C-alpha positions as CSV (number, residue, x, y, z in Angstrom):
1,M,-49.9,3.6,35.0
2,C,-46.7,4.1,32.9
3,T,-45.1,6.3,30.2
4,R,-42.1,5.8,27.9
5,I,-40.2,8.5,26.0
6,F,-37.5,8.1,23.3
7,W,-35.2,11.0,22.3
8,N,-33.8,9.9,18.9
9,D,-33.4,13.1,17.0
10,N,-30.4,14.6,18.8
11,A,-26.9,14.2,17.5
12,V,-25.2,13.1,20.7
13,A,-26.9,9.9,22.0
14,K,-30.2,8.0,21.5
15,T,-31.7,8.0,25.0
16,V,-35.0,6.6,26.4
17,S,-36.8,6.8,29.8
18,R,-39.9,5.1,31.3
19,C,-41.7,5.2,34.6
20,M,-43.4,2.4,36.5
21,D,-46.8,3.4,38.0
22,W,-48.8,0.9,39.9
23,A,-51.1,0.6,42.9
24,V,-48.5,-1.4,44.8
25,S,-44.8,-1.9,44.5
26,D,-43.8,-4.3,41.6
27,E,-40.8,-5.3,43.8
28,P,-38.2,-4.5,41.1
29,E,-34.9,-6.3,40.8
30,L,-32.1,-5.4,38.5
31,W,-30.5,-8.3,36.6
32,F,-27.5,-8.9,34.3
33,V,-28.4,-11.8,32.1
34,P,-25.4,-13.1,30.1
35,R,-25.6,-14.5,26.6
36,G,-25.9,-18.2,26.5
37,T,-28.7,-18.3,29.2
38,E,-31.3,-21.0,28.6
39,R,-34.9,-19.8,28.7
40,R,-38.4,-21.1,28.4
41,G,-41.5,-19.2,27.5
42,G,-43.8,-20.8,30.1
43,P,-44.8,-24.1,31.7
44,E,-46.8,-25.4,28.7
45,E,-45.5,-28.3,26.6
46,E,-45.6,-26.0,23.5
47,A,-43.7,-23.2,25.2
48,L,-40.8,-21.7,23.3
49,R,-37.3,-22.7,24.4
50,W,-34.4,-20.4,23.5
51,T,-30.8,-19.5,24.4
52,S,-30.0,-15.8,24.7
53,R,-27.8,-14.5,21.9
54,Y,-27.1,-11.2,23.7
55,S,-26.5,-10.2,27.2
56,S,-28.8,-7.7,28.8
57,L,-29.5,-5.5,31.8
58,V,-33.1,-5.8,32.8
59,T,-35.6,-4.9,35.5
60,S,-38.0,-7.6,36.7
61,M,-41.5,-7.3,38.2
62,W,-42.6,-9.5,41.1
63,G,-39.8,-12.0,40.2
64,V,-41.9,-13.5,37.4
65,G,-40.9,-11.5,34.3
66,T,-39.0,-8.6,32.7
67,V,-40.7,-5.3,32.3
68,D,-37.7,-3.1,31.1
69,G,-34.2,-3.4,29.9
70,M,-31.5,-3.0,27.2
71,N,-29.1,-5.5,25.6
72,E,-25.5,-5.3,24.6
73,R,-26.3,-4.2,21.1
74,G,-28.2,-1.2,22.2
75,L,-31.8,-2.6,21.7
76,A,-34.1,-1.5,24.5
77,A,-37.6,-2.9,25.3
78,H,-40.3,-1.9,27.7
79,A,-43.6,-3.6,28.7
80,L,-46.4,-1.1,29.7
81,Y,-49.8,-1.9,30.9
82,L,-52.7,-1.9,28.4
83,D,-56.2,-2.5,29.7
84,P,-57.2,-6.1,29.2
85,E,-60.4,-4.8,27.6
86,D,-58.3,-3.4,24.8
87,V,-56.2,-6.6,24.4
88,S,-56.8,-9.8,22.5
89,F,-54.1,-12.4,22.1
90,P,-53.9,-14.8,19.2
91,E,-55.8,-18.1,19.4
92,P,-53.8,-21.4,19.5
93,D,-52.4,-22.2,16.1
94,G,-49.5,-24.6,16.5
95,R,-46.8,-22.0,17.0
96,P,-44.6,-22.1,20.2
97,T,-46.0,-20.0,23.0
98,L,-44.5,-17.1,24.9
99,A,-46.0,-15.7,28.1
100,N,-46.3,-11.9,28.0
101,A,-44.3,-11.6,31.2
102,L,-41.3,-13.0,29.3
103,W,-41.9,-11.2,26.0
104,T,-39.5,-8.3,26.8
105,Q,-36.8,-10.7,27.9
106,Y,-37.2,-12.8,24.8
107,L,-36.8,-9.7,22.5
108,L,-33.7,-8.6,24.3
109,D,-32.2,-12.0,24.3
110,S,-32.8,-12.6,20.6
111,Y,-32.5,-9.4,18.5
112,A,-30.0,-6.7,17.9
113,T,-32.3,-4.1,16.2
114,V,-35.9,-3.1,16.1
115,A,-36.1,-4.2,12.4
116,E,-34.9,-7.7,13.2
117,A,-37.4,-8.1,16.1
118,V,-40.4,-6.8,14.0
119,A,-39.5,-9.0,11.1
120,D,-39.6,-12.1,13.3
121,L,-42.7,-11.3,15.5
122,D,-44.9,-14.0,14.0
123,R,-42.5,-16.7,15.0
124,V,-44.2,-17.1,18.4
125,R,-47.7,-16.9,19.8
126,I,-48.0,-14.5,22.8
127,T,-50.2,-15.8,25.7
128,S,-51.5,-14.1,28.8
129,P,-51.4,-16.3,31.9
130,L,-52.6,-14.8,35.1
131,F,-50.0,-12.5,36.8
132,R,-50.5,-12.9,40.6
133,G,-54.0,-13.8,39.9
134,L,-54.6,-10.8,37.6
135,E,-55.2,-10.6,33.8
136,M,-52.4,-8.3,32.7
137,G,-52.7,-6.7,29.3
138,V,-49.4,-5.4,27.9
139,H,-48.0,-3.6,24.9
140,I,-44.3,-3.4,24.1
141,A,-42.1,-0.5,23.0
142,L,-38.8,-1.1,21.3
143,E,-35.9,1.2,20.3
144,D,-32.4,0.8,19.1
145,A,-29.1,2.7,18.8
146,S,-29.9,3.7,15.2
147,G,-33.0,5.7,16.4
148,D,-35.5,3.2,15.0
149,A,-38.6,2.4,17.2
150,A,-41.7,0.3,17.3
151,V,-44.8,-0.1,19.4
152,I,-46.4,-3.6,19.4
153,E,-50.0,-4.1,20.6
154,P,-52.0,-7.4,20.7
155,I,-55.4,-6.3,19.4
156,D,-58.2,-8.4,17.9
157,G,-56.1,-11.5,18.0
158,V,-53.1,-10.1,16.0
159,L,-50.0,-8.1,16.8
160,V,-50.6,-4.6,15.6
161,V,-47.2,-3.0,14.8
162,H,-46.3,0.7,14.5
163,H,-42.7,0.7,13.2
164,G,-40.6,3.8,12.6
165,P,-38.6,6.5,14.3
166,E,-41.6,8.7,14.8
167,Y,-43.1,6.4,17.5
168,T,-41.2,8.0,20.3
169,V,-44.0,8.2,23.0
170,M,-46.1,5.5,24.6
171,A,-48.5,5.4,27.6
172,N,-51.4,3.1,28.5
173,S,-54.9,2.7,27.2
174,P,-56.3,3.6,24.8
175,A,-54.3,1.9,22.0
176,L,-51.7,3.9,20.1
177,D,-53.9,4.8,17.1
178,E,-56.3,6.6,19.5
179,Q,-53.5,8.2,21.4
180,L,-52.2,9.7,18.1
181,A,-55.6,10.9,17.1
182,N,-56.0,12.7,20.4
183,L,-52.5,14.2,20.1
184,A,-53.5,15.8,16.8
185,R,-55.9,18.1,18.8
186,Y,-53.0,19.8,20.4
187,R,-50.3,22.2,19.2
188,P,-47.8,21.8,17.7
189,F,-49.2,18.5,16.4
190,G,-52.0,20.0,14.2
191,G,-54.5,21.3,16.7
192,E,-54.8,24.5,18.9
193,L,-55.2,23.1,22.4
194,P,-52.3,23.8,24.9
195,P,-50.7,20.9,26.7
196,P,-52.9,19.3,29.4
197,G,-51.9,18.8,33.0
198,D,-53.9,15.8,34.2
199,I,-52.4,12.4,35.1
200,T,-54.6,10.3,32.8
201,S,-52.9,8.2,30.0
202,L,-54.2,10.5,27.3
203,D,-52.8,13.7,29.0
204,R,-49.5,12.1,29.9
205,F,-49.0,11.0,26.3
206,V,-49.7,14.6,25.0
207,R,-47.5,16.2,27.6
208,A,-44.6,13.8,26.9
209,A,-44.8,14.4,23.2
210,Y,-45.1,18.2,23.7
211,F,-42.0,18.6,25.9
212,L,-40.0,16.1,23.8
213,H,-40.7,18.3,20.7
214,Y,-39.1,21.3,22.4
215,L,-36.0,19.6,24.0
216,P,-32.9,21.6,23.0
217,E,-29.9,19.9,21.4
218,P,-27.8,18.4,24.2
219,E,-24.1,19.4,24.5
220,N,-23.0,16.0,25.8
221,E,-24.1,12.5,26.8
222,E,-25.0,13.7,30.3
223,Q,-27.5,16.2,29.0
224,A,-28.9,13.6,26.6
225,V,-29.7,11.4,29.5
226,A,-30.9,14.3,31.8
227,G,-33.3,15.4,29.1
228,V,-35.3,12.2,29.1
229,F,-35.2,12.0,32.9
230,Q,-36.6,15.5,33.1
231,L,-39.5,14.5,30.7
232,I,-40.3,11.3,32.5
233,A,-40.4,13.2,35.8
234,N,-42.9,15.6,34.2
235,V,-45.4,12.7,33.5
236,S,-44.7,10.8,36.7
237,V,-47.5,10.5,39.4
238,P,-46.6,11.6,42.9
239,F,-47.6,9.3,45.8
240,G,-51.2,10.0,46.9
241,A,-52.4,11.6,43.7
242,P,-55.8,10.1,42.7
243,Y,-57.2,9.6,39.2
244,S,-60.8,10.7,38.6
245,T,-62.0,7.2,39.6
246,G,-60.3,7.6,43.0
247,D,-57.6,5.0,42.2
248,V,-54.1,5.9,43.0
249,Y,-51.2,4.6,40.9
250,P,-48.0,6.4,41.9
251,T,-44.7,6.2,40.2
252,W,-42.5,3.7,42.0
253,W,-39.4,4.0,39.8
254,R,-38.0,5.6,36.7
255,A,-35.5,3.9,34.4
256,G,-33.6,5.1,31.4
257,A,-31.0,4.0,28.9
258,D,-28.3,5.5,26.7
259,L,-28.5,3.2,23.7
260,T,-25.5,4.7,22.0
261,N,-23.2,4.1,24.9
262,R,-25.1,1.1,26.5
263,V,-25.6,2.5,29.9
264,Y,-28.7,1.7,32.0
265,Y,-30.1,4.1,34.6
266,F,-32.5,3.6,37.5
267,G,-34.0,5.8,40.2
268,A,-36.5,4.7,42.8
269,T,-38.9,7.5,43.7
270,R,-38.5,6.9,47.4
271,S,-34.8,7.9,46.9
272,P,-33.4,11.2,45.7
273,N,-30.7,9.4,43.8
274,I,-30.1,8.0,40.3
275,F,-27.6,5.3,39.6
276,W,-26.3,3.5,36.5
277,V,-24.7,0.3,35.2
278,C,-22.4,0.2,32.2
279,L,-23.2,-2.8,30.1
280,D,-20.0,-2.7,28.2
281,D,-18.1,-3.2,31.5
282,L,-19.9,-6.6,31.9
283,A,-19.0,-7.8,28.4
284,E,-16.9,-10.8,29.6
285,T,-19.2,-11.7,32.5
286,T,-20.7,-15.2,32.1
287,E,-22.7,-15.5,35.2
288,V,-26.1,-14.0,36.2
289,R,-25.8,-11.0,38.5
290,R,-28.3,-9.1,40.6
291,L,-28.8,-5.8,42.4
292,D,-31.6,-4.5,44.6
293,P,-32.4,-1.2,42.9
294,T,-34.5,0.1,45.7
295,Q,-31.6,0.6,48.1
296,L,-31.8,4.3,49.1
297,S,-28.0,4.6,49.2
298,L,-27.4,3.7,45.5
299,V,-26.0,6.6,43.5
300,G,-23.6,6.9,40.6
301,D,-21.9,4.0,38.8
302,Q,-23.0,0.7,40.4
303,T,-21.6,-1.7,37.8
304,S,-19.4,-3.3,40.4
305,G,-22.3,-3.7,42.8
306,L,-24.1,-6.5,40.9
307,E,-23.5,-9.7,42.7
308,P,-23.7,-13.4,41.5
309,A,-27.2,-14.7,41.8
310,T,-29.7,-17.3,40.6
311,L,-32.2,-16.0,38.1
312,S,-35.7,-16.3,39.7
313,Y,-37.7,-16.5,36.5
């Protein structure tokens, strides 16, 4: 499954990381999407149509939607799996619809801050069309360069919103309220249990929160980014490691962002390298660009490596 960690209480840079854990590769592609791009929230007649206000760097899944990214204003968004049994999307009510595979992209296209996005959530109705024949429950994490954060979960037909800088960790099922209740059993969050070491969602959540709590103040931007990459590696799942059910969901890639300086980072776990793209350096770019982030040779600044392309979704 997946985990997301936001480091927003250091004085150097607001940084975030996430991992993508899945049974098979999600075939990621890295896209630069310029402002002014016309979008549609699905094939339905009532689907939302919009034009992007902000450019973004995003990672796509299976060529059908955005699962991670950051926009030019330093807003980042991440879609993580939530068990469909825990998810219930709103019933039809006349609002324009937005497929959950495009939810992350819509937020990055449309808003500069977490507060703006949260205030406007009810504008659309999120739907859940089949994703390669699968029902995909998702919840969304948002952060911005001010340190604000939110976790949004479609439960019981409404969008449950946890909004505030304290919402720095997210994993998979159960929903956030249950994750936080479990966290309170551990030290230093109210309980006496030591940090756990399993790869379950509950244990990954606790371990991410535990080590985030103890991160020392970084001396520079490099350390601020390295800190969240160390933490996300700590909750990643090596290839071949089984859950108690016997299912294997390894970590295929890890991504991160420096929201203060608008740099997006990516590392495929089949490669020993990490590379990055500087969003500010693409400020005047008006065409869609693409990069295959799974190339084993990618390392360092790859801003110039994005090539003109046609957006596939």
